[in-house]
Structure formats: C-alpha cells, structure tokens
PDB file of C-alpha atoms (C1' of nucleotides) in Angstrom:
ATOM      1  CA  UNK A   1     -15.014 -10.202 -22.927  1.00 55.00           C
ATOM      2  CA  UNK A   2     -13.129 -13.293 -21.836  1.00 54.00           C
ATOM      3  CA  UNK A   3     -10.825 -10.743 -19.604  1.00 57.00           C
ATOM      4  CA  UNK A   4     -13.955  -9.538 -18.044  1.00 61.00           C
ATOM      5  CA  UNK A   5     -14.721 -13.187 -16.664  1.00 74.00           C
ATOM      6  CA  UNK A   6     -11.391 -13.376 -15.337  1.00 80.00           C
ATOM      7  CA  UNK A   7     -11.983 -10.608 -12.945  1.00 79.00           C
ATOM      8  CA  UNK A   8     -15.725 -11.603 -12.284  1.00 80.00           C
ATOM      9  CA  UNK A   9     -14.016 -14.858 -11.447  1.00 84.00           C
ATOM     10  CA  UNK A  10     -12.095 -13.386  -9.037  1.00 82.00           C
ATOM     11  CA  UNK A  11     -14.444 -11.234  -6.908  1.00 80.00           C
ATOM     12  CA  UNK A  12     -16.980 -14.861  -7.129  1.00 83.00           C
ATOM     13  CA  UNK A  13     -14.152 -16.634  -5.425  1.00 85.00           C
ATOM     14  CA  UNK A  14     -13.451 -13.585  -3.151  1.00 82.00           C
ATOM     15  CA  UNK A  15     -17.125 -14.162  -1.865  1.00 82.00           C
ATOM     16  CA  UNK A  16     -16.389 -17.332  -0.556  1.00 89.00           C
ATOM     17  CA  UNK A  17     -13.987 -16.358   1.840  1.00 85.00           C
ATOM     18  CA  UNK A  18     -14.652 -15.311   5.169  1.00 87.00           C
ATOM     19  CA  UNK A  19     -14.909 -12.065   6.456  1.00 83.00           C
ATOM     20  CA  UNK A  20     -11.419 -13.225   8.431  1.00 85.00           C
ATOM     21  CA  UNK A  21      -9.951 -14.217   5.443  1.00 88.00           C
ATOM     22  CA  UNK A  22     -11.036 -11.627   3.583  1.00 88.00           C
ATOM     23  CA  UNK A  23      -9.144  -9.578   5.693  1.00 87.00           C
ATOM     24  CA  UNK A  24      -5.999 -10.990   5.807  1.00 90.00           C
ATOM     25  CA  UNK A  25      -5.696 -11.311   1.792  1.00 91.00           C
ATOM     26  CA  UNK A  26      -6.583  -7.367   1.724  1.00 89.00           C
ATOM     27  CA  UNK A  27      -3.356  -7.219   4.235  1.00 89.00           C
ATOM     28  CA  UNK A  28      -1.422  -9.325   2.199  1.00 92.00           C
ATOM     29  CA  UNK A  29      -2.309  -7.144  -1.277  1.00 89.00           C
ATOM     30  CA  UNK A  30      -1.582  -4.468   0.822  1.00 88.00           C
ATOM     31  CA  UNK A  31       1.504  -5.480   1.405  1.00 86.00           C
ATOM     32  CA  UNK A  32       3.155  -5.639  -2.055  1.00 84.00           C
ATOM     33  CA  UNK A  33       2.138  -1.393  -1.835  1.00 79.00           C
ATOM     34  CA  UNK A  34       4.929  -1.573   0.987  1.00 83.00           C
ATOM     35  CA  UNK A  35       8.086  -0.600  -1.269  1.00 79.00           C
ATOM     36  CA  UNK A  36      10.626  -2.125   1.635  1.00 90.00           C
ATOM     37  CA  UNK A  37       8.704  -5.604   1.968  1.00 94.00           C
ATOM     38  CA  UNK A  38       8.500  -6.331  -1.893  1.00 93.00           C
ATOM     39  CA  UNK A  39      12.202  -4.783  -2.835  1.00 93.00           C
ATOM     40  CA  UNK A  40      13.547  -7.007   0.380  1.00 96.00           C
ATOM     41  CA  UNK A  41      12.129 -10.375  -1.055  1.00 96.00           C
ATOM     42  CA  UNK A  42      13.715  -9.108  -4.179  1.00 94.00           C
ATOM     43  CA  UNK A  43      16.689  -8.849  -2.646  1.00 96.00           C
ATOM     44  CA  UNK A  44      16.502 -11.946  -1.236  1.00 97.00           C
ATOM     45  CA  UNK A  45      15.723 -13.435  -4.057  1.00 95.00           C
ATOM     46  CA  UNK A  46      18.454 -11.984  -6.368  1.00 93.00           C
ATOM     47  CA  UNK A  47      20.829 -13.227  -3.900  1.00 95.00           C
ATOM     48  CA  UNK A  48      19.698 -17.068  -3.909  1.00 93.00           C
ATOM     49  CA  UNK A  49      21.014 -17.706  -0.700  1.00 97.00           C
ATOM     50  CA  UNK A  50      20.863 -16.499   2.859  1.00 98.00           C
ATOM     51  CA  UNK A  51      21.448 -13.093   3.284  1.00 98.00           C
ATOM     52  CA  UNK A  52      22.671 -11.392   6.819  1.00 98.00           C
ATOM     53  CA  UNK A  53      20.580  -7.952   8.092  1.00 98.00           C
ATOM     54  CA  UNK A  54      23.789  -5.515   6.795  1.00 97.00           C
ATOM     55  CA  UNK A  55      24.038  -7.299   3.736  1.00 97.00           C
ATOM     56  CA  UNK A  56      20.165  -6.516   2.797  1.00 98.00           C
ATOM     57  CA  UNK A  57      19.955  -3.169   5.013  1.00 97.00           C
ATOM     58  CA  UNK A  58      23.047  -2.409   2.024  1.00 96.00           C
ATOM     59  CA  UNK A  59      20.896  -3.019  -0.785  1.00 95.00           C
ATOM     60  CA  UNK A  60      17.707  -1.724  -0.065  1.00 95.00           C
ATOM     61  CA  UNK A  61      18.923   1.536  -0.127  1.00 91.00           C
ATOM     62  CA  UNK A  62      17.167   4.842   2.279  1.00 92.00           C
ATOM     63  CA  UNK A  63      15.693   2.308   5.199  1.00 95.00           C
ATOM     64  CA  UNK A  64      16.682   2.843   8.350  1.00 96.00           C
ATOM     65  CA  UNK A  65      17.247  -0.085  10.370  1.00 97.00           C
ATOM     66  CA  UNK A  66      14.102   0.057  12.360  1.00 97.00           C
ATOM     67  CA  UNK A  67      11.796   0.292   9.519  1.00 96.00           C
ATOM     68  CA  UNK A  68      13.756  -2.835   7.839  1.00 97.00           C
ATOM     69  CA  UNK A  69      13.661  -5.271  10.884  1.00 97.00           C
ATOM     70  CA  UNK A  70      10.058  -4.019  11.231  1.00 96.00           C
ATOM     71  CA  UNK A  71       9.596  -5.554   7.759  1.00 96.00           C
ATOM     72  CA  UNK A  72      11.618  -8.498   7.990  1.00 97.00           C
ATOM     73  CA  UNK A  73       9.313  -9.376  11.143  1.00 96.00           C
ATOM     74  CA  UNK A  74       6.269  -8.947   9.463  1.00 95.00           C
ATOM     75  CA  UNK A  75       7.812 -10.915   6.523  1.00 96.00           C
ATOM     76  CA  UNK A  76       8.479 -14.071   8.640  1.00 97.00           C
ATOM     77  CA  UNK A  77       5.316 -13.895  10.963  1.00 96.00           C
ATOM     78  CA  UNK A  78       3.549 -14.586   7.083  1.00 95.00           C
ATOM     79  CA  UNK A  79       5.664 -17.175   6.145  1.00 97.00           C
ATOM     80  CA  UNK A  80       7.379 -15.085   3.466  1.00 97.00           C
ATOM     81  CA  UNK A  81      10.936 -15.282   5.157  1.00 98.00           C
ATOM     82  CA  UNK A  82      12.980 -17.217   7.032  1.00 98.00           C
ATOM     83  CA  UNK A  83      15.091 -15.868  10.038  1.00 98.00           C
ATOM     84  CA  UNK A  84      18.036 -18.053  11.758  1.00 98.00           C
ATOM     85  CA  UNK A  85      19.980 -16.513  14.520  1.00 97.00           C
ATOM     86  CA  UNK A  86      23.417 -17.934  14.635  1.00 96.00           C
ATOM     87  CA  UNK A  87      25.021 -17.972  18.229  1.00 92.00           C
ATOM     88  CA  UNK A  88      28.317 -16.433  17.799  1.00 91.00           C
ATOM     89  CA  UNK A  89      29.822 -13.002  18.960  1.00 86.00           C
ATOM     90  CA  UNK A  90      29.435 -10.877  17.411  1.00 90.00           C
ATOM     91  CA  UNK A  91      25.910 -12.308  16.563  1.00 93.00           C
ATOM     92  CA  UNK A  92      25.121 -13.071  13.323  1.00 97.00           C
ATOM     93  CA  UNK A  93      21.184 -13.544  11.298  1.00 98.00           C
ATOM     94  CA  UNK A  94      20.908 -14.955   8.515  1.00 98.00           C
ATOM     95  CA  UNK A  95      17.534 -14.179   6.292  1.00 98.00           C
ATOM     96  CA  UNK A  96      16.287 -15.848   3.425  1.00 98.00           C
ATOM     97  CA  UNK A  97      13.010 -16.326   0.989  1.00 98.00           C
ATOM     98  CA  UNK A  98      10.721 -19.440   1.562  1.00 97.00           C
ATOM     99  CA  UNK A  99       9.253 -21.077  -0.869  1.00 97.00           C
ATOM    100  CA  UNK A 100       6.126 -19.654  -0.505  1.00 97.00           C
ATOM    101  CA  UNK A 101       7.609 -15.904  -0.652  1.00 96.00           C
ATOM    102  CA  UNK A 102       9.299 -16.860  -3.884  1.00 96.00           C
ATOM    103  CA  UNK A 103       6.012 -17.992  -5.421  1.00 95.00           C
ATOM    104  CA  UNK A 104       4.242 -14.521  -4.049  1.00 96.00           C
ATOM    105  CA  UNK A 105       6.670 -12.651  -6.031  1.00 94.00           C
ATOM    106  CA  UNK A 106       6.187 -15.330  -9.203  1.00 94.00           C
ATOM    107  CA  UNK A 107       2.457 -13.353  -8.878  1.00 94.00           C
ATOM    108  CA  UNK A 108       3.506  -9.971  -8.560  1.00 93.00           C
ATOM    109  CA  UNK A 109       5.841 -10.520 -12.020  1.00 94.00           C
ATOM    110  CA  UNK A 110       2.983 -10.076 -14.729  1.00 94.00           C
ATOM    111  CA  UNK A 111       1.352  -7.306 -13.099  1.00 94.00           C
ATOM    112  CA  UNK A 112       4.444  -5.545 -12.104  1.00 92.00           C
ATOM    113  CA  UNK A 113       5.357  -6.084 -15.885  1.00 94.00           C
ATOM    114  CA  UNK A 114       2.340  -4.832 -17.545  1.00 95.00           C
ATOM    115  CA  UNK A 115       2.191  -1.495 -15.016  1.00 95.00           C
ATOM    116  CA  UNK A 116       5.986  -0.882 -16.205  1.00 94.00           C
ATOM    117  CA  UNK A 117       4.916  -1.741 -19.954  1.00 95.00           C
ATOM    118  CA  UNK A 118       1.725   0.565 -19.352  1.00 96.00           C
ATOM    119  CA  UNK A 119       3.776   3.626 -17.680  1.00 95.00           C
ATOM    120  CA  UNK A 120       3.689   5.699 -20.387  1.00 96.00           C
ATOM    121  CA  UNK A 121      -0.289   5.386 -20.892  1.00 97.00           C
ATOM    122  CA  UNK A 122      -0.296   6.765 -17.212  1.00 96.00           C
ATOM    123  CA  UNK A 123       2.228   9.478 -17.965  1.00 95.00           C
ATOM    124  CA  UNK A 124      -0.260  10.613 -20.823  1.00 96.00           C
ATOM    125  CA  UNK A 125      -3.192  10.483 -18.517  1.00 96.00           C
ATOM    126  CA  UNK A 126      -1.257  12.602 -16.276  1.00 95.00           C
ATOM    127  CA  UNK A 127      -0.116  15.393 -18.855  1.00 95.00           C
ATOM    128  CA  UNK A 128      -3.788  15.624 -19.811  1.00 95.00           C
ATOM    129  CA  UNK A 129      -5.562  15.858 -16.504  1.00 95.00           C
ATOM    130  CA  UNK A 130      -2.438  18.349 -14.963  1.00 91.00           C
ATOM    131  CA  UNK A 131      -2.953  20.844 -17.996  1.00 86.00           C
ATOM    132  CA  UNK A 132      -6.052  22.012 -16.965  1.00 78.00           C
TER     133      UNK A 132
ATOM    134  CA  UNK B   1      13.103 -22.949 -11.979  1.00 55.00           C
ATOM    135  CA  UNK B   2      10.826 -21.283 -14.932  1.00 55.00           C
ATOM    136  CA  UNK B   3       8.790 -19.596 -12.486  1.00 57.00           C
ATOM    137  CA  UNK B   4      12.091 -17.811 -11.221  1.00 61.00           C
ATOM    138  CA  UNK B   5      13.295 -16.542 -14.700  1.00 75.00           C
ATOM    139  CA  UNK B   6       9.762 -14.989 -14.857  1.00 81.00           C
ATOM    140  CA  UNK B   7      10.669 -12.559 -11.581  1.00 80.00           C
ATOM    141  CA  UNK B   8      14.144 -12.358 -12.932  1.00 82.00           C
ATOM    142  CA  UNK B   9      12.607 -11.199 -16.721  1.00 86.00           C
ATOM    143  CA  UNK B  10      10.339  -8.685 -14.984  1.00 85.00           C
ATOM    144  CA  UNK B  11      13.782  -7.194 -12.596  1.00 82.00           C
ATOM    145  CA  UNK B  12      15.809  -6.823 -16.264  1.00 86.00           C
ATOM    146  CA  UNK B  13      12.800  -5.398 -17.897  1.00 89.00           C
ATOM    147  CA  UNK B  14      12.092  -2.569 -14.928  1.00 84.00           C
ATOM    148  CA  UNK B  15      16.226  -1.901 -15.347  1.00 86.00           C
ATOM    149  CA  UNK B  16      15.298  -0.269 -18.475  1.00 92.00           C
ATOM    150  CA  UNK B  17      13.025   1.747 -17.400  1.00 88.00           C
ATOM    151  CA  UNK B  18      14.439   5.846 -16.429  1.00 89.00           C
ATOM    152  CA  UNK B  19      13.755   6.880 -12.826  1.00 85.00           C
ATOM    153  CA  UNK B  20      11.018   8.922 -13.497  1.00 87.00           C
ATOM    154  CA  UNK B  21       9.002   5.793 -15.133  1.00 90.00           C
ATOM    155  CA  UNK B  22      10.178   3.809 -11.894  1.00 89.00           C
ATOM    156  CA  UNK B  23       8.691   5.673  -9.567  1.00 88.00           C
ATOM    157  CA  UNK B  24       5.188   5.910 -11.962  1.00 91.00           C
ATOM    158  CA  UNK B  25       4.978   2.024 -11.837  1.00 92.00           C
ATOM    159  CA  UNK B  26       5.863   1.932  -8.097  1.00 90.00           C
ATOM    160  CA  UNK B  27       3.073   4.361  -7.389  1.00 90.00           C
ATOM    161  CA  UNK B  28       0.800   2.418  -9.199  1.00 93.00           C
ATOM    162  CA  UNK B  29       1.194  -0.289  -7.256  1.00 90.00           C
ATOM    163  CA  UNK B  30       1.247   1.199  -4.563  1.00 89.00           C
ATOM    164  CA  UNK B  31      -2.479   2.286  -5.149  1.00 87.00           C
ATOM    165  CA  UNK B  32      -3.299  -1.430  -5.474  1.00 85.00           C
ATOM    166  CA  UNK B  33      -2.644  -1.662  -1.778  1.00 82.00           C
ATOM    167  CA  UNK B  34      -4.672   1.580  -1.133  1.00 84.00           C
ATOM    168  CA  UNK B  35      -7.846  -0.654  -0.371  1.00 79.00           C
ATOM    169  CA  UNK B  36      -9.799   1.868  -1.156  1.00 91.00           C
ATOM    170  CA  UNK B  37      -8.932   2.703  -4.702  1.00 94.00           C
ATOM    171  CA  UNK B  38      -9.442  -0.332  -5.712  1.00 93.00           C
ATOM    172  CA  UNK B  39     -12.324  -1.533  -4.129  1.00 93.00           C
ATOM    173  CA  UNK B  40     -14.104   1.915  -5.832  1.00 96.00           C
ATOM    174  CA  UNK B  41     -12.718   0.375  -9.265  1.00 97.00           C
ATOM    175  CA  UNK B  42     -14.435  -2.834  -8.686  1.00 94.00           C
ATOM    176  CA  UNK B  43     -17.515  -1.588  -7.840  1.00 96.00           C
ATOM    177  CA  UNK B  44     -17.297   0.487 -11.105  1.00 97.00           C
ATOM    178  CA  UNK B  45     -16.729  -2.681 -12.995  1.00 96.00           C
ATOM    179  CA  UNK B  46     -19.546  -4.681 -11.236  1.00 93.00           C
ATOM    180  CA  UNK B  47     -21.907  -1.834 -11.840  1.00 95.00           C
ATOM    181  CA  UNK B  48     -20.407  -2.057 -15.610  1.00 94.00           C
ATOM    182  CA  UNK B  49     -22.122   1.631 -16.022  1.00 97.00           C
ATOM    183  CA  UNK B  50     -20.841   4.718 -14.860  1.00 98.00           C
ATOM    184  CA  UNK B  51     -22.274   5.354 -11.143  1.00 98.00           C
ATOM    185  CA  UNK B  52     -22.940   8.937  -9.191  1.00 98.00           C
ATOM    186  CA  UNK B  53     -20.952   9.550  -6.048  1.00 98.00           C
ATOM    187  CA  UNK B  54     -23.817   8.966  -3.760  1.00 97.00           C
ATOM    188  CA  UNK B  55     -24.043   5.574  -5.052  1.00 98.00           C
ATOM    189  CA  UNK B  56     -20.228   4.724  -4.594  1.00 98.00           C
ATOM    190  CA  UNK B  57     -19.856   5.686  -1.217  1.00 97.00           C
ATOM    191  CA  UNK B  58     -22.959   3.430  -0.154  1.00 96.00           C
ATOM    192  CA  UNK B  59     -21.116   0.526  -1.803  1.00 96.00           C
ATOM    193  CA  UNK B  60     -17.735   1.153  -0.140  1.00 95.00           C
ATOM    194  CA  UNK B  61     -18.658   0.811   3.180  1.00 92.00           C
ATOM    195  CA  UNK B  62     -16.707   2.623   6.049  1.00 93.00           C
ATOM    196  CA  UNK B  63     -15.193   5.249   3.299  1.00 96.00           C
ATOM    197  CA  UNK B  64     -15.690   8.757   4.174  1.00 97.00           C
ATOM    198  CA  UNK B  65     -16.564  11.563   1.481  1.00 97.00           C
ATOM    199  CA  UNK B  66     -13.342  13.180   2.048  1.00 97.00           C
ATOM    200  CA  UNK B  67     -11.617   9.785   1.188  1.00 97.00           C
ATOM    201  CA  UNK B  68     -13.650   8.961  -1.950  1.00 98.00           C
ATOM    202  CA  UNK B  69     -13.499  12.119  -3.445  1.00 97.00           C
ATOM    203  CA  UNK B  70      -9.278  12.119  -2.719  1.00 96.00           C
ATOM    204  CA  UNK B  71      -9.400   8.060  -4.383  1.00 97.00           C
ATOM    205  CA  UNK B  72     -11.453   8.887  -6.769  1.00 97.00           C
ATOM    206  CA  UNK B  73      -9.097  12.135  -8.655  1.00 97.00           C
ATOM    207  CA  UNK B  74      -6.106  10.356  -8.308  1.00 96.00           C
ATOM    208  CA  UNK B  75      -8.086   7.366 -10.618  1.00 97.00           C
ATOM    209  CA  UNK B  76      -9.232  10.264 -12.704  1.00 97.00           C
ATOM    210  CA  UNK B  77      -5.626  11.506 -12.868  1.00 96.00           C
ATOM    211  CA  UNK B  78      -3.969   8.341 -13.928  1.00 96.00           C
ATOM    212  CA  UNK B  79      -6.740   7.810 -16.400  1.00 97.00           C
ATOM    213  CA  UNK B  80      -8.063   4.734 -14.647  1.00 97.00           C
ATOM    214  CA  UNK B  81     -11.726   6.458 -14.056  1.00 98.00           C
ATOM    215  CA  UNK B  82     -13.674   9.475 -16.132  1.00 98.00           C
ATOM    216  CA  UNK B  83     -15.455  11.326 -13.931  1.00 98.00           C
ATOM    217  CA  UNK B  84     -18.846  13.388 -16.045  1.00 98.00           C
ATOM    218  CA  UNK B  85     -20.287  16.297 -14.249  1.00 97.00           C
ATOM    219  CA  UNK B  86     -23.863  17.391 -15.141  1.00 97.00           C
ATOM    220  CA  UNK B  87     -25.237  20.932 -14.983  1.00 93.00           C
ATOM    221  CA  UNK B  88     -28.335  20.370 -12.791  1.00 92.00           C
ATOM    222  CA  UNK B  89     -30.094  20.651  -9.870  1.00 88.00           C
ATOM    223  CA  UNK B  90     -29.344  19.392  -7.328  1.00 91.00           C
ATOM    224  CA  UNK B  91     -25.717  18.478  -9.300  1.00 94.00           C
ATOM    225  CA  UNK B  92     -24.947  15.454 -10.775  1.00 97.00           C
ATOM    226  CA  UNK B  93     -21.522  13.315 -10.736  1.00 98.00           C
ATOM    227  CA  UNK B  94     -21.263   9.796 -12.964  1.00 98.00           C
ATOM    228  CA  UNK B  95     -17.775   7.736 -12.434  1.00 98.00           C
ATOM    229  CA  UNK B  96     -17.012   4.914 -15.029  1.00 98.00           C
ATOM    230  CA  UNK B  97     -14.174   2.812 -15.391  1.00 98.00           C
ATOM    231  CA  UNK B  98     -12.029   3.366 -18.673  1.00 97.00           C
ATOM    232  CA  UNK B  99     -10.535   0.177 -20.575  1.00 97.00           C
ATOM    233  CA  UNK B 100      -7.269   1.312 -18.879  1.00 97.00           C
ATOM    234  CA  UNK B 101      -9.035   0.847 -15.778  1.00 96.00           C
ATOM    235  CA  UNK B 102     -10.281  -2.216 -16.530  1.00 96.00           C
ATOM    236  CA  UNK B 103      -7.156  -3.924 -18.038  1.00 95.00           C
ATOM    237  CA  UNK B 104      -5.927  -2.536 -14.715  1.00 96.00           C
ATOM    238  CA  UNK B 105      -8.651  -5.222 -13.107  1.00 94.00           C
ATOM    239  CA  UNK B 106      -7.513  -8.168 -15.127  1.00 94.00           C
ATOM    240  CA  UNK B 107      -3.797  -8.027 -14.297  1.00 94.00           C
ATOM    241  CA  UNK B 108      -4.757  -8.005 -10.670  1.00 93.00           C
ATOM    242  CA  UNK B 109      -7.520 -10.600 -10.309  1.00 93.00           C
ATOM    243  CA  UNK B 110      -4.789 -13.728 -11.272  1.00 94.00           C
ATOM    244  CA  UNK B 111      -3.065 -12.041  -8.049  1.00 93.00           C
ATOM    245  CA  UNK B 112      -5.548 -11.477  -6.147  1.00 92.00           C
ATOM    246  CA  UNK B 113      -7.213 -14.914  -6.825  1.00 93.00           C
ATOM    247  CA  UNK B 114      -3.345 -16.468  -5.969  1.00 95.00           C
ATOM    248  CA  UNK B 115      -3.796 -14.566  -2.583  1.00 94.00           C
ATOM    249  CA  UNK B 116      -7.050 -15.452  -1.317  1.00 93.00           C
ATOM    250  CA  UNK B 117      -6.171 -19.241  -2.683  1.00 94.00           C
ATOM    251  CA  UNK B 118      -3.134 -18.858  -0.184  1.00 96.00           C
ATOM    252  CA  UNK B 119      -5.130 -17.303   2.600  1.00 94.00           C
ATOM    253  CA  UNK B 120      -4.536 -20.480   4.783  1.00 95.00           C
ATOM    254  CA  UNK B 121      -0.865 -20.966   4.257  1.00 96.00           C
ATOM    255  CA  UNK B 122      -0.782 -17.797   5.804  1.00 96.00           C
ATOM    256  CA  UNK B 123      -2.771 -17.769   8.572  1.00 94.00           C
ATOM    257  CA  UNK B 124      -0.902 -21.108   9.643  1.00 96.00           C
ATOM    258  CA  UNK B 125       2.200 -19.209   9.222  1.00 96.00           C
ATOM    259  CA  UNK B 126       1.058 -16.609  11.620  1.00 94.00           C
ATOM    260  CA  UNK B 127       0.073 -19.189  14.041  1.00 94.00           C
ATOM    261  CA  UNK B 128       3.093 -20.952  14.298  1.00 95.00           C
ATOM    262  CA  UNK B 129       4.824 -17.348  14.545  1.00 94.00           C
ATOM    263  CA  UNK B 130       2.931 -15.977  17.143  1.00 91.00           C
ATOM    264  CA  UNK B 131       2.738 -19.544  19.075  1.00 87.00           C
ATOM    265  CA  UNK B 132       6.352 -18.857  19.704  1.00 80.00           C
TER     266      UNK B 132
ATOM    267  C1'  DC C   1     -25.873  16.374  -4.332  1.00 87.93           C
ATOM    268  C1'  DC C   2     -21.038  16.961  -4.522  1.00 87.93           C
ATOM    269  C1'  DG C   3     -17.038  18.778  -2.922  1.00 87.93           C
ATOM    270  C1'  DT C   4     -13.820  21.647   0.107  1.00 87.93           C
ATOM    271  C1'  DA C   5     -11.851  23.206   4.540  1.00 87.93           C
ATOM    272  C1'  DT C   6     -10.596  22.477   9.152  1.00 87.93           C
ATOM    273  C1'  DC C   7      -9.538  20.022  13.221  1.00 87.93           C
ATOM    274  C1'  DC C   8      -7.735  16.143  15.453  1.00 87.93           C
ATOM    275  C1'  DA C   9      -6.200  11.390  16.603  1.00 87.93           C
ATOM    276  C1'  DA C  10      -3.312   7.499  14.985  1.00 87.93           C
ATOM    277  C1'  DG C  11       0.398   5.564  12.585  1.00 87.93           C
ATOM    278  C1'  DC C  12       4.737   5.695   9.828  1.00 87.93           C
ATOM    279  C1'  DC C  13       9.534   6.589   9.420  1.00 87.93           C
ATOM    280  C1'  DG C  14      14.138   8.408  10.083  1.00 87.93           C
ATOM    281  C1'  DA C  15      17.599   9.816  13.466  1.00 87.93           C
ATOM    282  C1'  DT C  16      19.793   8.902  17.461  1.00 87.93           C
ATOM    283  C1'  DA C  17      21.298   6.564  21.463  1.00 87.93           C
ATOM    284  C1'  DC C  18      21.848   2.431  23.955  1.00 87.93           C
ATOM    285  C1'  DT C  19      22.124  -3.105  24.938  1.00 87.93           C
ATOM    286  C1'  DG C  20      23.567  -8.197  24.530  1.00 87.93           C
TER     287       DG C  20
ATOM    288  C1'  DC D   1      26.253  -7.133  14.576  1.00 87.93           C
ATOM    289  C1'  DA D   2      21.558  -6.934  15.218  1.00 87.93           C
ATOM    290  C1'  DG D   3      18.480  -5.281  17.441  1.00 87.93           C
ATOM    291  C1'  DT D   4      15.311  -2.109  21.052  1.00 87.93           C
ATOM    292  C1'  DA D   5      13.715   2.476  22.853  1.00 87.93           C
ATOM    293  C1'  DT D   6      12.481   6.981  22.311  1.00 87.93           C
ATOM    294  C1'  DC D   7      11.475  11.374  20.095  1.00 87.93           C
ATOM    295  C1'  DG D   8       9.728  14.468  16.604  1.00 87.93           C
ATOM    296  C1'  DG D   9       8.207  15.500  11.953  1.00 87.93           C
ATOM    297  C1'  DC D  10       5.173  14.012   8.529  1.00 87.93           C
ATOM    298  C1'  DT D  11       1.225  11.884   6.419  1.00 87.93           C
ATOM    299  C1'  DT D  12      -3.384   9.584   6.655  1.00 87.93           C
ATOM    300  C1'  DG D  13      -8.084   9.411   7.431  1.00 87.93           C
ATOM    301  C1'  DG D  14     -12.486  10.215   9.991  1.00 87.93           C
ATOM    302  C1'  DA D  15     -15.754  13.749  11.679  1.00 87.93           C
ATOM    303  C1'  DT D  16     -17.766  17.913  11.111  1.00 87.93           C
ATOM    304  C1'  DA D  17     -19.146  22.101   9.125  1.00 87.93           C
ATOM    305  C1'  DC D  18     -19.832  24.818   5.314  1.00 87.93           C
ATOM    306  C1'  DG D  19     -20.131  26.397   0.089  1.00 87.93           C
ATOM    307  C1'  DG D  20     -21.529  25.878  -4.972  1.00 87.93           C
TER     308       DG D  20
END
DNA sequence: CCGTATCCAAGCCGATACTG
DNA sequence: CAGTATCGGCTTGGATACGG
C-alpha cells in the first residue's frame, strides 16, 4: 500500500495550499487536457530551437490560427513559452520552450506513458460496459 | 539532458501506438483536466469504501446532479469506478474506485504534487506577463 | 434517493476577412 | 507573416422539473 501513500501524500500537500493556489494548479492540470497547449510544447520541444508561428501552426495539424495564438498566449503568460518579436518586414516571431515548460512536460512523460501502456485495459472496460 | 530522453522515450513509445489507441490515451487525459472527474475519484479513494451518490455530491462542492451522474458513467465506462445499484426503497447507489482507478491516482499525484510545488513559479510568471 | 429531460446562458473553435 | 475582429455552429454545465 506504499502507492496508496503516494497519493495520500499528495492531497496532504494539496491542503496546504491556498485556496488561490489551489486554483491555479487545478488550471494548470487542466491545461495538459488542452490537446493544442501540450502537442505545441511538444513541438517545441522536438524542434530544440526557436520555432516561428507557421512553422508550429504546420505541425500541429487541424488548429486554426486563432485557437493556436490563443494558446501560445496563454503558454507564455505561465511561463511555459517564450515569445520574441523580431522587427523586420515582413515580421517575424520566434517561439520557444523555457525551461520550466520543458520540465512540465518531463511530468506529464510517466503518466502519459502508463495511460498509453494501460489503453488496452480501457478498451476492455469499454467493450464490456457498451455491450449491454 | 536525461530528463529530455524521458519525453523523447514517451513521443517514440505513443508512435507505436494505432490511431484508435491514440485518441483512447488522449481522452484519458483529457478527463484528468475535467476537474470534476477526478476530484469524484479522490473522494472515492479518501472514503476508501464505496460511497452512495448523495454522499458524493455533498463532497464535490458546486457539482450539479446532472454533472455527477454524466462524470460518474464515463468512470464507470472506462472501468475507473463500479457503480452497485440496490433494489430498495427509497433506491440505493454505492460508487467505489477499482484498482484501475486507483493506479489511475498514483500516476497523477507525482504530477500533481510537481504542480502545486510549482504553483509560485507560475504565478510570478503571470505577474510579470500581465505587468506588461 | 437516483436519474433523466428540457431549457438556457456561456464559452470554444473554425472560417473568413482585414491590418501593420 | 502574424496577428485581430467577427460570426455562427457546437458543446458544456447549471437550474429546474419530473419519473422510477
């Protein structure tokens, strides 16, 4: 039951926080759910180096250009990205993942691995509960 | 640069996957995000017993029946939650988490705990960002 | 007690058109 | 090129009322 205490662990520490805080970590959990945000830091991060808005808007395929610079903006208000704007005409932005946003994705890898390894449990589940 | 390999062994491993299992693990995580669904899960696992629907919705605050009931199948569905209903009356409902569900709890309290830890990198982020 | 059905307001997202 | 503005369809979720 040694797992157990690692989730016990977790909601202990979650008490701690303020209601503020509290908040803000549910909106950044929440996040990850957003398909754009997380496959645009992967992006980013695949690509190791700056990355302009057509080169990503390429990539993450089926996002339309408002819902991407919606994202990237959230992204950077967080922290997550960086954005420089290069004066030149035609103009030219440059995005790419901080530090921070790399290690956010570091903590998404385990889980993201285990769901993936676990997909077939949930297919199961599904068959079962649809058949009746 | 170990952490990076660890994002980069987690991109090769969800290239195997067919499109079908994809879109399983993506909507999986997506319910991570869906406050609700997990929040209902942790109560579950606090309660460590299975728990009637009248005593869920007390402990989610702010969820509405409609809501629950919608969170709750879709646990059912994916095998995360067994749902027992008892011939009485007035009728009976118990919820419990399955070990699926709960192995489901572990991979996200590292995460979660990583989050919350981070909570004031990212308010200062937003701060500077909306400073400007 | 538990769940479904209906209505309605709010938000998301793509498509399109336009600006520096 | 990299946005902003606007519209319209779609989904989400609360409130309420009702049925099993």
């Amino acid at each position: 039951m040694k797992n157990q205490m690692q989730w016990e662990e977790a909601k202990a520490f979650c008490e701690t926080l303020t209601a503020e805080e509290d908040a803000l970590t549910r909106e950044m959990v929440a996040r990850l759910a957003d398909k754009r945000s997380l496959w645009t830091m992967a992006v980013l991060a695949e690509a190791d180096a700056p990355l302009r808005f057509s080169r990503i808007i390429e990539q993450v395929k089926g996002v339309s250009q408002k819902s991407l610079t919606k994202s990237l903006r959230g992204l950077e208000r967080d922290g997550l990205v960086t954005r420089a704007v290069f004066a030149e005409v035609p103009s030219r932005v440059e995005y790419a993942l901080t530090l921070l946003g790399l290690e956010l994705l570091e903590q998404v890898a385990p889980l993201w691995m285990w769901v993936a390894g676990s997909v077939g449990a949930f297919y199961r589940a599904r068959r079962a509960f649809d058949r009746r």
